[in-house]
Amino acid sequence: MSLVPAFLIGGAFAQAQNAGPPAQPTNWSDPNTWPNRKVPVAGDKVIIGRDKDVILDVSPPPLGGLSIDGKLTFSNDADLELTTEWIMLHGELAIGSEARPHTRNATITFTNTVLNEDVMAGMGDRGIMISGGTLNLHGDRTHAWTKLSSTAKAGSTSIEVLDASGWRAGDEIVLASTDFDPRQAERRTIAAISGNKITLDRKLDYMHFGEITFGVDERGEVGLLTRNIKIQASADAAQTHFGGHIMAMPSSKMFVSGVELNRMGQHMTLARYPIHWHLVGDAKGQYIKNASIHDTYNRCV
């Protein structure tokens, strides 16, 4: 594989080489993937050139930004985290596929070290901005929600549900409110699980109704928040309410399943939602499904 010289703007950019015929996939950690054989370091703004197919096989240091003109694929051989200010997507970002969902943990975290960037006119920053590119995110958690099989009393440390298949100790769940007050929804972590009995990490503060009365099914819902693919803003967003966002412009494509969106959306800002198709027009066949969106600061989808 031939290499073109590295170019620096303020010492901030690293670019996957872009010369010659289409290359075979190369690892992020391989110096040969990058100009001057230099793997990106903290703060770099990284560019993956057209016709380049890079496998993310390590968790890199926090980046100043990432532009994908070719393809970036998360390896399924290890748990990985990509931390960056933003991702500009003209090519393809893939974590799993419809045929082969991702089975390891994959996390993308958006920081906000540089304030008020406008990466591409009208698309803002702190997110995945898709302009003519394709976003493929496919996690392996398919059982998203169930219902209580009996009433869970206030003070209970366990619940019985209709179907807890695929849920695991350490997963985060939410019990919907069965009261007139929606604030009685409660988030808990699964401490242990046996069949359809779930032991919680702490007591419930409220009663959650789980009965069928006079033929009316009023059993409270229990949802799984945890997914093995997580897209999130860093923790500071909880104070600023300036979270991450995923924005697909016309001619872009998104196929998203089995993904958790956390601390997403930018408060009181038009077109800065956790995930949205922006004036795309006909998006037939595209989707977001089997996802959880929580701690959002500006709508959901």
PDB file of C-alpha atoms in Angstrom:
ATOM      1  CA  MET A   1       0.000   0.000   0.000  1.00  0.00           C
ATOM      2  CA  SER A   2       1.482   3.347  -1.013  1.00  0.00           C
ATOM      3  CA  LEU A   3       1.486   6.240   1.380  1.00  0.00           C
ATOM      4  CA  VAL A   4       0.921   9.919   0.804  1.00  0.00           C
ATOM      5  CA  PRO A   5       2.588  12.446   3.080  1.00  0.00           C
ATOM      6  CA  ALA A   6       0.788  13.394   6.268  1.00  0.00           C
ATOM      7  CA  PHE A   7      -0.630  16.876   6.339  1.00  0.00           C
ATOM      8  CA  LEU A   8      -1.186  18.889   9.480  1.00  0.00           C
ATOM      9  CA  ILE A   9      -3.391  21.852  10.193  1.00  0.00           C
ATOM     10  CA  GLY A  10      -2.331  23.193  13.515  1.00  0.00           C
ATOM     11  CA  GLY A  11      -0.813  19.782  14.198  1.00  0.00           C
ATOM     12  CA  ALA A  12      -4.297  18.334  14.448  1.00  0.00           C
ATOM     13  CA  PHE A  13      -5.050  16.092  11.468  1.00  0.00           C
ATOM     14  CA  ALA A  14      -4.215  12.470  10.693  1.00  0.00           C
ATOM     15  CA  GLN A  15      -5.425  10.998   7.402  1.00  0.00           C
ATOM     16  CA  ALA A  16      -5.657   7.426   6.196  1.00  0.00           C
ATOM     17  CA  GLN A  17      -3.661   7.314   2.972  1.00  0.00           C
ATOM     18  CA  ASN A  18      -5.724   7.613  -0.165  1.00  0.00           C
ATOM     19  CA  ALA A  19      -3.515   6.771  -3.143  1.00  0.00           C
ATOM     20  CA  GLY A  20      -3.558   3.782  -5.480  1.00  0.00           C
ATOM     21  CA  PRO A  21      -6.194   1.087  -6.073  1.00  0.00           C
ATOM     22  CA  PRO A  22      -8.796   0.132  -3.445  1.00  0.00           C
ATOM     23  CA  ALA A  23      -7.067  -1.430  -0.479  1.00  0.00           C
ATOM     24  CA  GLN A  24      -7.929  -4.445   1.610  1.00  0.00           C
ATOM     25  CA  PRO A  25      -9.213  -3.687   5.122  1.00  0.00           C
ATOM     26  CA  THR A  26      -6.457  -2.517   7.459  1.00  0.00           C
ATOM     27  CA  ASN A  27      -6.463  -2.126  11.224  1.00  0.00           C
ATOM     28  CA  TRP A  28      -6.603   1.227  12.974  1.00  0.00           C
ATOM     29  CA  SER A  29      -3.701   0.125  15.189  1.00  0.00           C
ATOM     30  CA  ASP A  30      -1.480  -0.651  12.177  1.00  0.00           C
ATOM     31  CA  PRO A  31       0.925   2.239  11.474  1.00  0.00           C
ATOM     32  CA  ASN A  32       0.788   1.306   7.774  1.00  0.00           C
ATOM     33  CA  THR A  33      -2.822   2.489   7.693  1.00  0.00           C
ATOM     34  CA  TRP A  34      -1.736   6.070   8.332  1.00  0.00           C
ATOM     35  CA  PRO A  35       0.554   8.607   6.642  1.00  0.00           C
ATOM     36  CA  ASN A  36       4.145   8.558   7.905  1.00  0.00           C
ATOM     37  CA  ARG A  37       3.201   5.394   9.804  1.00  0.00           C
ATOM     38  CA  LYS A  38       1.744   7.441  12.651  1.00  0.00           C
ATOM     39  CA  VAL A  39      -1.307   6.057  14.438  1.00  0.00           C
ATOM     40  CA  PRO A  40      -3.636   8.914  15.536  1.00  0.00           C
ATOM     41  CA  VAL A  41      -2.989  10.366  18.980  1.00  0.00           C
ATOM     42  CA  ALA A  42      -5.178  12.268  21.434  1.00  0.00           C
ATOM     43  CA  GLY A  43      -6.690  15.426  19.986  1.00  0.00           C
ATOM     44  CA  ASP A  44      -6.107  14.521  16.335  1.00  0.00           C
ATOM     45  CA  LYS A  45      -8.757  15.241  13.743  1.00  0.00           C
ATOM     46  CA  VAL A  46      -8.719  12.002  11.787  1.00  0.00           C
ATOM     47  CA  ILE A  47      -9.708  11.540   8.143  1.00  0.00           C
ATOM     48  CA  ILE A  48     -10.393   8.133   6.606  1.00  0.00           C
ATOM     49  CA  GLY A  49     -10.016   8.710   2.874  1.00  0.00           C
ATOM     50  CA  ARG A  50     -12.211   7.437   0.066  1.00  0.00           C
ATOM     51  CA  ASP A  51     -11.816   3.790  -0.880  1.00  0.00           C
ATOM     52  CA  LYS A  52     -10.143   3.112   2.464  1.00  0.00           C
ATOM     53  CA  ASP A  53     -11.566   0.380   4.658  1.00  0.00           C
ATOM     54  CA  VAL A  54     -10.346   0.704   8.245  1.00  0.00           C
ATOM     55  CA  ILE A  55     -11.105  -1.786  11.024  1.00  0.00           C
ATOM     56  CA  LEU A  56     -11.291  -0.245  14.496  1.00  0.00           C
ATOM     57  CA  ASP A  57      -9.466  -2.922  16.479  1.00  0.00           C
ATOM     58  CA  VAL A  58      -8.464  -0.795  19.499  1.00  0.00           C
ATOM     59  CA  SER A  59     -10.020   1.963  21.599  1.00  0.00           C
ATOM     60  CA  PRO A  60      -8.129   5.059  20.439  1.00  0.00           C
ATOM     61  CA  PRO A  61      -7.398   8.078  22.650  1.00  0.00           C
ATOM     62  CA  PRO A  62      -9.996  10.878  22.585  1.00  0.00           C
ATOM     63  CA  LEU A  63     -10.038  12.488  19.148  1.00  0.00           C
ATOM     64  CA  GLY A  64     -10.663  16.056  18.086  1.00  0.00           C
ATOM     65  CA  GLY A  65     -12.954  14.819  15.325  1.00  0.00           C
ATOM     66  CA  LEU A  66     -13.364  12.025  12.791  1.00  0.00           C
ATOM     67  CA  SER A  67     -14.234  12.376   9.103  1.00  0.00           C
ATOM     68  CA  ILE A  68     -15.139   9.138   7.328  1.00  0.00           C
ATOM     69  CA  ASP A  69     -15.006   9.395   3.557  1.00  0.00           C
ATOM     70  CA  GLY A  70     -14.277   5.679   3.138  1.00  0.00           C
ATOM     71  CA  LYS A  71     -15.408   3.032   5.617  1.00  0.00           C
ATOM     72  CA  LEU A  72     -14.842   2.432   9.319  1.00  0.00           C
ATOM     73  CA  THR A  73     -15.934  -0.886  10.829  1.00  0.00           C
ATOM     74  CA  PHE A  74     -15.810  -1.814  14.511  1.00  0.00           C
ATOM     75  CA  SER A  75     -14.075  -5.135  15.102  1.00  0.00           C
ATOM     76  CA  ASN A  76     -16.240  -7.754  16.797  1.00  0.00           C
ATOM     77  CA  ASP A  77     -13.255  -9.305  18.568  1.00  0.00           C
ATOM     78  CA  ALA A  78     -13.139  -6.958  21.585  1.00  0.00           C
ATOM     79  CA  ASP A  79     -15.149  -4.406  23.549  1.00  0.00           C
ATOM     80  CA  LEU A  80     -14.323  -1.005  22.043  1.00  0.00           C
ATOM     81  CA  GLU A  81     -14.925   2.668  22.758  1.00  0.00           C
ATOM     82  CA  LEU A  82     -14.480   5.532  20.319  1.00  0.00           C
ATOM     83  CA  THR A  83     -14.363   8.969  21.959  1.00  0.00           C
ATOM     84  CA  THR A  84     -14.445  12.018  19.709  1.00  0.00           C
ATOM     85  CA  GLU A  85     -15.821  15.540  19.434  1.00  0.00           C
ATOM     86  CA  TRP A  86     -17.823  14.581  16.347  1.00  0.00           C
ATOM     87  CA  ILE A  87     -18.078  12.251  13.341  1.00  0.00           C
ATOM     88  CA  MET A  88     -18.576  13.608   9.823  1.00  0.00           C
ATOM     89  CA  LEU A  89     -19.851  10.742   7.687  1.00  0.00           C
ATOM     90  CA  HIS A  90     -19.649  10.833   3.900  1.00  0.00           C
ATOM     91  CA  GLY A  91     -18.760   7.135   3.582  1.00  0.00           C
ATOM     92  CA  GLU A  92     -19.884   4.294   5.863  1.00  0.00           C
ATOM     93  CA  LEU A  93     -19.716   3.644   9.590  1.00  0.00           C
ATOM     94  CA  ALA A  94     -20.559   0.029  10.429  1.00  0.00           C
ATOM     95  CA  ILE A  95     -20.987  -1.725  13.757  1.00  0.00           C
ATOM     96  CA  GLY A  96     -22.392  -5.131  12.883  1.00  0.00           C
ATOM     97  CA  SER A  97     -24.760  -5.828  10.005  1.00  0.00           C
ATOM     98  CA  GLU A  98     -28.320  -7.045   9.551  1.00  0.00           C
ATOM     99  CA  ALA A  99     -27.025 -10.524   8.766  1.00  0.00           C
ATOM    100  CA  ARG A 100     -24.405 -10.544  11.538  1.00  0.00           C
ATOM    101  CA  PRO A 101     -25.291  -8.290  14.472  1.00  0.00           C
ATOM    102  CA  HIS A 102     -22.455  -7.024  16.652  1.00  0.00           C
ATOM    103  CA  THR A 103     -22.013  -9.138  19.794  1.00  0.00           C
ATOM    104  CA  ARG A 104     -19.327  -7.256  21.745  1.00  0.00           C
ATOM    105  CA  ASN A 105     -19.805  -3.924  23.518  1.00  0.00           C
ATOM    106  CA  ALA A 106     -19.279  -0.893  21.283  1.00  0.00           C
ATOM    107  CA  THR A 107     -19.524   2.662  22.623  1.00  0.00           C
ATOM    108  CA  ILE A 108     -19.235   5.994  20.847  1.00  0.00           C
ATOM    109  CA  THR A 109     -18.903   8.961  23.216  1.00  0.00           C
ATOM    110  CA  PHE A 110     -19.096  12.575  22.076  1.00  0.00           C
ATOM    111  CA  THR A 111     -17.109  15.158  24.020  1.00  0.00           C
ATOM    112  CA  ASN A 112     -17.502  18.935  23.865  1.00  0.00           C
ATOM    113  CA  THR A 113     -14.020  20.268  24.499  1.00  0.00           C
ATOM    114  CA  VAL A 114     -14.215  22.737  21.611  1.00  0.00           C
ATOM    115  CA  LEU A 115     -17.356  24.823  21.975  1.00  0.00           C
ATOM    116  CA  ASN A 116     -19.615  26.040  19.176  1.00  0.00           C
ATOM    117  CA  GLU A 117     -17.984  24.156  16.317  1.00  0.00           C
ATOM    118  CA  ASP A 118     -20.008  23.961  13.110  1.00  0.00           C
ATOM    119  CA  VAL A 119     -18.422  20.987  11.396  1.00  0.00           C
ATOM    120  CA  MET A 120     -20.520  21.342   8.267  1.00  0.00           C
ATOM    121  CA  ALA A 121     -22.832  24.272   7.626  1.00  0.00           C
ATOM    122  CA  GLY A 122     -26.124  23.758   9.394  1.00  0.00           C
ATOM    123  CA  MET A 123     -25.231  20.441  11.062  1.00  0.00           C
ATOM    124  CA  GLY A 124     -23.555  21.661  14.241  1.00  0.00           C
ATOM    125  CA  ASP A 125     -21.273  19.380  16.224  1.00  0.00           C
ATOM    126  CA  ARG A 126     -21.162  16.777  18.990  1.00  0.00           C
ATOM    127  CA  GLY A 127     -22.726  14.013  16.978  1.00  0.00           C
ATOM    128  CA  ILE A 128     -22.770  11.904  13.844  1.00  0.00           C
ATOM    129  CA  MET A 129     -23.455  14.211  10.926  1.00  0.00           C
ATOM    130  CA  ILE A 130     -24.269  12.192   7.811  1.00  0.00           C
ATOM    131  CA  SER A 131     -23.989  13.844   4.407  1.00  0.00           C
ATOM    132  CA  GLY A 132     -24.386  11.290   1.647  1.00  0.00           C
ATOM    133  CA  GLY A 133     -23.051   8.523   3.868  1.00  0.00           C
ATOM    134  CA  THR A 134     -24.461   5.331   5.400  1.00  0.00           C
ATOM    135  CA  LEU A 135     -24.818   4.496   9.084  1.00  0.00           C
ATOM    136  CA  ASN A 136     -25.132   0.783   9.867  1.00  0.00           C
ATOM    137  CA  LEU A 137     -25.567  -0.012  13.570  1.00  0.00           C
ATOM    138  CA  HIS A 138     -26.820  -3.489  14.477  1.00  0.00           C
ATOM    139  CA  GLY A 139     -26.663  -4.748  18.062  1.00  0.00           C
ATOM    140  CA  ASP A 140     -27.570  -8.211  19.289  1.00  0.00           C
ATOM    141  CA  ARG A 141     -30.166  -7.374  21.963  1.00  0.00           C
ATOM    142  CA  THR A 142     -33.533  -8.193  20.432  1.00  0.00           C
ATOM    143  CA  HIS A 143     -35.939  -8.562  23.377  1.00  0.00           C
ATOM    144  CA  ALA A 144     -36.725  -4.959  24.258  1.00  0.00           C
ATOM    145  CA  TRP A 145     -39.675  -5.055  26.661  1.00  0.00           C
ATOM    146  CA  THR A 146     -42.144  -7.211  28.541  1.00  0.00           C
ATOM    147  CA  LYS A 147     -44.891  -6.872  31.149  1.00  0.00           C
ATOM    148  CA  LEU A 148     -45.195  -7.622  34.828  1.00  0.00           C
ATOM    149  CA  SER A 149     -46.818 -10.971  35.556  1.00  0.00           C
ATOM    150  CA  SER A 150     -47.875  -9.842  39.036  1.00  0.00           C
ATOM    151  CA  THR A 151     -48.065  -6.593  40.955  1.00  0.00           C
ATOM    152  CA  ALA A 152     -44.748  -5.314  42.293  1.00  0.00           C
ATOM    153  CA  LYS A 153     -45.301  -3.652  45.651  1.00  0.00           C
ATOM    154  CA  ALA A 154     -43.482  -0.589  46.903  1.00  0.00           C
ATOM    155  CA  GLY A 155     -40.427  -1.759  48.823  1.00  0.00           C
ATOM    156  CA  SER A 156     -40.025  -4.913  46.727  1.00  0.00           C
ATOM    157  CA  THR A 157     -36.525  -5.933  45.693  1.00  0.00           C
ATOM    158  CA  SER A 158     -37.684  -8.342  42.994  1.00  0.00           C
ATOM    159  CA  ILE A 159     -40.261  -8.485  40.220  1.00  0.00           C
ATOM    160  CA  GLU A 160     -41.872 -11.203  38.110  1.00  0.00           C
ATOM    161  CA  VAL A 161     -42.269 -10.580  34.386  1.00  0.00           C
ATOM    162  CA  LEU A 162     -43.814 -12.451  31.481  1.00  0.00           C
ATOM    163  CA  ASP A 163     -40.600 -12.933  29.535  1.00  0.00           C
ATOM    164  CA  ALA A 164     -37.051 -11.997  30.585  1.00  0.00           C
ATOM    165  CA  SER A 165     -35.311 -14.027  27.906  1.00  0.00           C
ATOM    166  CA  GLY A 166     -31.966 -12.582  26.907  1.00  0.00           C
ATOM    167  CA  TRP A 167     -31.815 -10.168  29.834  1.00  0.00           C
ATOM    168  CA  ARG A 168     -28.726 -10.347  32.025  1.00  0.00           C
ATOM    169  CA  ALA A 169     -27.398  -9.348  35.418  1.00  0.00           C
ATOM    170  CA  GLY A 170     -26.002  -5.837  35.118  1.00  0.00           C
ATOM    171  CA  ASP A 171     -28.617  -4.730  32.573  1.00  0.00           C
ATOM    172  CA  GLU A 172     -30.521  -1.532  33.278  1.00  0.00           C
ATOM    173  CA  ILE A 173     -34.317  -1.689  33.091  1.00  0.00           C
ATOM    174  CA  VAL A 174     -37.187   0.745  33.552  1.00  0.00           C
ATOM    175  CA  LEU A 175     -40.569   0.007  35.113  1.00  0.00           C
ATOM    176  CA  ALA A 176     -43.267   2.197  33.604  1.00  0.00           C
ATOM    177  CA  SER A 177     -45.534   4.099  35.941  1.00  0.00           C
ATOM    178  CA  THR A 178     -48.943   2.505  36.469  1.00  0.00           C
ATOM    179  CA  ASP A 179     -50.158   5.565  38.358  1.00  0.00           C
ATOM    180  CA  PHE A 180     -51.562   8.833  37.062  1.00  0.00           C
ATOM    181  CA  ASP A 181     -48.159  10.333  37.854  1.00  0.00           C
ATOM    182  CA  PRO A 182     -45.664   9.490  35.067  1.00  0.00           C
ATOM    183  CA  ARG A 183     -42.824  10.354  37.445  1.00  0.00           C
ATOM    184  CA  GLN A 184     -43.405   7.033  39.167  1.00  0.00           C
ATOM    185  CA  ALA A 185     -41.449   5.307  36.414  1.00  0.00           C
ATOM    186  CA  GLU A 186     -38.386   3.732  38.036  1.00  0.00           C
ATOM    187  CA  ARG A 187     -35.006   2.764  36.696  1.00  0.00           C
ATOM    188  CA  ARG A 188     -33.222  -0.200  38.250  1.00  0.00           C
ATOM    189  CA  THR A 189     -30.291  -2.511  37.534  1.00  0.00           C
ATOM    190  CA  ILE A 190     -30.721  -6.279  37.404  1.00  0.00           C
ATOM    191  CA  ALA A 191     -28.730  -7.737  40.299  1.00  0.00           C
ATOM    192  CA  ALA A 192     -29.661 -11.340  39.501  1.00  0.00           C
ATOM    193  CA  ILE A 193     -32.069 -13.168  37.250  1.00  0.00           C
ATOM    194  CA  SER A 194     -33.627 -16.629  37.391  1.00  0.00           C
ATOM    195  CA  GLY A 195     -36.116 -17.471  34.680  1.00  0.00           C
ATOM    196  CA  ASN A 196     -38.625 -14.636  34.719  1.00  0.00           C
ATOM    197  CA  LYS A 197     -37.843 -13.513  38.263  1.00  0.00           C
ATOM    198  CA  ILE A 198     -35.620 -10.441  38.399  1.00  0.00           C
ATOM    199  CA  THR A 199     -33.783  -9.339  41.525  1.00  0.00           C
ATOM    200  CA  LEU A 200     -33.236  -5.583  41.610  1.00  0.00           C
ATOM    201  CA  ASP A 201     -30.245  -3.629  42.877  1.00  0.00           C
ATOM    202  CA  ARG A 202     -32.479  -1.647  45.261  1.00  0.00           C
ATOM    203  CA  LYS A 203     -36.048  -1.423  46.508  1.00  0.00           C
ATOM    204  CA  LEU A 204     -38.901   0.000  44.482  1.00  0.00           C
ATOM    205  CA  ASP A 205     -40.228   3.336  45.654  1.00  0.00           C
ATOM    206  CA  TYR A 206     -43.677   2.838  44.136  1.00  0.00           C
ATOM    207  CA  MET A 207     -46.226   0.116  43.442  1.00  0.00           C
ATOM    208  CA  HIS A 208     -46.381  -1.126  39.846  1.00  0.00           C
ATOM    209  CA  PHE A 209     -49.660  -2.813  38.933  1.00  0.00           C
ATOM    210  CA  GLY A 210     -49.472  -6.180  37.206  1.00  0.00           C
ATOM    211  CA  GLU A 211     -52.984  -7.609  36.830  1.00  0.00           C
ATOM    212  CA  ILE A 212     -55.700  -8.184  34.236  1.00  0.00           C
ATOM    213  CA  THR A 213     -58.980  -6.791  35.570  1.00  0.00           C
ATOM    214  CA  PHE A 214     -62.375  -7.435  33.946  1.00  0.00           C
ATOM    215  CA  GLY A 215     -60.590  -8.565  30.805  1.00  0.00           C
ATOM    216  CA  VAL A 216     -58.534  -5.376  30.570  1.00  0.00           C
ATOM    217  CA  ASP A 217     -54.768  -5.898  30.514  1.00  0.00           C
ATOM    218  CA  GLU A 218     -53.362  -3.249  32.840  1.00  0.00           C
ATOM    219  CA  ARG A 219     -50.063  -4.943  33.558  1.00  0.00           C
ATOM    220  CA  GLY A 220     -47.200  -2.472  33.751  1.00  0.00           C
ATOM    221  CA  GLU A 221     -44.505  -2.533  31.095  1.00  0.00           C
ATOM    222  CA  VAL A 222     -40.856  -3.223  31.855  1.00  0.00           C
ATOM    223  CA  GLY A 223     -38.334  -2.041  29.285  1.00  0.00           C
ATOM    224  CA  LEU A 224     -34.699  -2.924  28.719  1.00  0.00           C
ATOM    225  CA  LEU A 225     -32.510   0.183  28.468  1.00  0.00           C
ATOM    226  CA  THR A 226     -29.189  -1.590  27.974  1.00  0.00           C
ATOM    227  CA  ARG A 227     -27.891  -2.343  24.495  1.00  0.00           C
ATOM    228  CA  ASN A 228     -24.454  -3.563  23.500  1.00  0.00           C
ATOM    229  CA  ILE A 229     -24.081  -0.641  21.079  1.00  0.00           C
ATOM    230  CA  LYS A 230     -24.253   2.679  22.916  1.00  0.00           C
ATOM    231  CA  ILE A 231     -24.114   6.174  21.425  1.00  0.00           C
ATOM    232  CA  GLN A 232     -23.813   8.883  24.053  1.00  0.00           C
ATOM    233  CA  ALA A 233     -22.538  12.295  25.063  1.00  0.00           C
ATOM    234  CA  SER A 234     -20.001  12.505  27.863  1.00  0.00           C
ATOM    235  CA  ALA A 235     -21.260  13.054  31.407  1.00  0.00           C
ATOM    236  CA  ASP A 236     -21.018  16.868  31.279  1.00  0.00           C
ATOM    237  CA  ALA A 237     -24.141  16.885  29.098  1.00  0.00           C
ATOM    238  CA  ALA A 238     -26.221  16.105  32.183  1.00  0.00           C
ATOM    239  CA  GLN A 239     -25.486  19.631  33.437  1.00  0.00           C
ATOM    240  CA  THR A 240     -25.525  21.550  30.139  1.00  0.00           C
ATOM    241  CA  HIS A 241     -28.314  19.587  28.420  1.00  0.00           C
ATOM    242  CA  PHE A 242     -26.166  19.856  25.285  1.00  0.00           C
ATOM    243  CA  GLY A 243     -26.061  16.212  24.290  1.00  0.00           C
ATOM    244  CA  GLY A 244     -25.078  14.334  21.190  1.00  0.00           C
ATOM    245  CA  HIS A 245     -27.155  13.956  18.049  1.00  0.00           C
ATOM    246  CA  ILE A 246     -27.364  11.875  14.876  1.00  0.00           C
ATOM    247  CA  MET A 247     -28.444  13.805  11.789  1.00  0.00           C
ATOM    248  CA  ALA A 248     -28.935  12.344   8.311  1.00  0.00           C
ATOM    249  CA  MET A 249     -29.134  14.802   5.427  1.00  0.00           C
ATOM    250  CA  PRO A 250     -30.675  14.091   1.988  1.00  0.00           C
ATOM    251  CA  SER A 251     -29.042  11.178   0.110  1.00  0.00           C
ATOM    252  CA  SER A 252     -27.875   9.706   3.427  1.00  0.00           C
ATOM    253  CA  LYS A 253     -28.992   6.333   4.789  1.00  0.00           C
ATOM    254  CA  MET A 254     -29.482   5.006   8.321  1.00  0.00           C
ATOM    255  CA  PHE A 255     -30.135   1.425   9.406  1.00  0.00           C
ATOM    256  CA  VAL A 256     -30.166   1.308  13.200  1.00  0.00           C
ATOM    257  CA  SER A 257     -31.208  -1.618  15.400  1.00  0.00           C
ATOM    258  CA  GLY A 258     -30.355  -2.751  18.910  1.00  0.00           C
ATOM    259  CA  VAL A 259     -28.774   0.566  19.909  1.00  0.00           C
ATOM    260  CA  GLU A 260     -28.891   2.619  23.121  1.00  0.00           C
ATOM    261  CA  LEU A 261     -28.903   6.421  22.843  1.00  0.00           C
ATOM    262  CA  ASN A 262     -27.975   8.140  26.116  1.00  0.00           C
ATOM    263  CA  ARG A 263     -27.617  11.856  26.906  1.00  0.00           C
ATOM    264  CA  MET A 264     -28.598  12.782  23.365  1.00  0.00           C
ATOM    265  CA  GLY A 265     -30.390  15.802  21.924  1.00  0.00           C
ATOM    266  CA  GLN A 266     -29.486  19.476  22.334  1.00  0.00           C
ATOM    267  CA  HIS A 267     -31.961  21.430  24.447  1.00  0.00           C
ATOM    268  CA  MET A 268     -34.035  24.107  22.717  1.00  0.00           C
ATOM    269  CA  THR A 269     -32.142  23.706  19.441  1.00  0.00           C
ATOM    270  CA  LEU A 270     -34.077  22.995  16.273  1.00  0.00           C
ATOM    271  CA  ALA A 271     -32.972  19.866  14.372  1.00  0.00           C
ATOM    272  CA  ARG A 272     -30.697  18.608  17.148  1.00  0.00           C
ATOM    273  CA  TYR A 273     -32.557  15.495  18.247  1.00  0.00           C
ATOM    274  CA  PRO A 274     -31.118  12.164  19.427  1.00  0.00           C
ATOM    275  CA  ILE A 275     -31.592  10.790  15.898  1.00  0.00           C
ATOM    276  CA  HIS A 276     -33.411  12.182  12.891  1.00  0.00           C
ATOM    277  CA  TRP A 277     -33.699  12.234   9.129  1.00  0.00           C
ATOM    278  CA  HIS A 278     -33.445  15.916   8.177  1.00  0.00           C
ATOM    279  CA  LEU A 279     -35.547  16.817   5.122  1.00  0.00           C
ATOM    280  CA  VAL A 280     -34.508  13.500   3.591  1.00  0.00           C
ATOM    281  CA  GLY A 281     -37.704  12.924   1.634  1.00  0.00           C
ATOM    282  CA  ASP A 282     -38.227   9.298   0.633  1.00  0.00           C
ATOM    283  CA  ALA A 283     -36.352   7.172   3.164  1.00  0.00           C
ATOM    284  CA  LYS A 284     -38.133   3.917   2.338  1.00  0.00           C
ATOM    285  CA  GLY A 285     -36.422   0.898   3.864  1.00  0.00           C
ATOM    286  CA  GLN A 286     -34.454   2.879   6.427  1.00  0.00           C
ATOM    287  CA  TYR A 287     -35.223   2.445  10.116  1.00  0.00           C
ATOM    288  CA  ILE A 288     -34.483   2.734  13.775  1.00  0.00           C
ATOM    289  CA  LYS A 289     -35.921  -0.167  15.756  1.00  0.00           C
ATOM    290  CA  ASN A 290     -35.386  -2.173  18.923  1.00  0.00           C
ATOM    291  CA  ALA A 291     -33.591   0.834  20.388  1.00  0.00           C
ATOM    292  CA  SER A 292     -33.645   2.593  23.748  1.00  0.00           C
ATOM    293  CA  ILE A 293     -33.474   6.379  24.016  1.00  0.00           C
ATOM    294  CA  HIS A 294     -33.161   7.791  27.512  1.00  0.00           C
ATOM    295  CA  ASP A 295     -31.951  10.881  29.348  1.00  0.00           C
ATOM    296  CA  THR A 296     -32.718  12.869  26.219  1.00  0.00           C
ATOM    297  CA  TYR A 297     -32.678  16.670  26.109  1.00  0.00           C
ATOM    298  CA  ASN A 298     -34.668  17.289  22.923  1.00  0.00           C
ATOM    299  CA  ARG A 299     -37.340  14.781  21.882  1.00  0.00           C
ATOM    300  CA  CYS A 300     -36.469  11.263  20.707  1.00  0.00           C
ATOM    301  CA  VAL A 301     -36.752  10.512  16.959  1.00  0.00           C
TER     302      VAL A 301
END
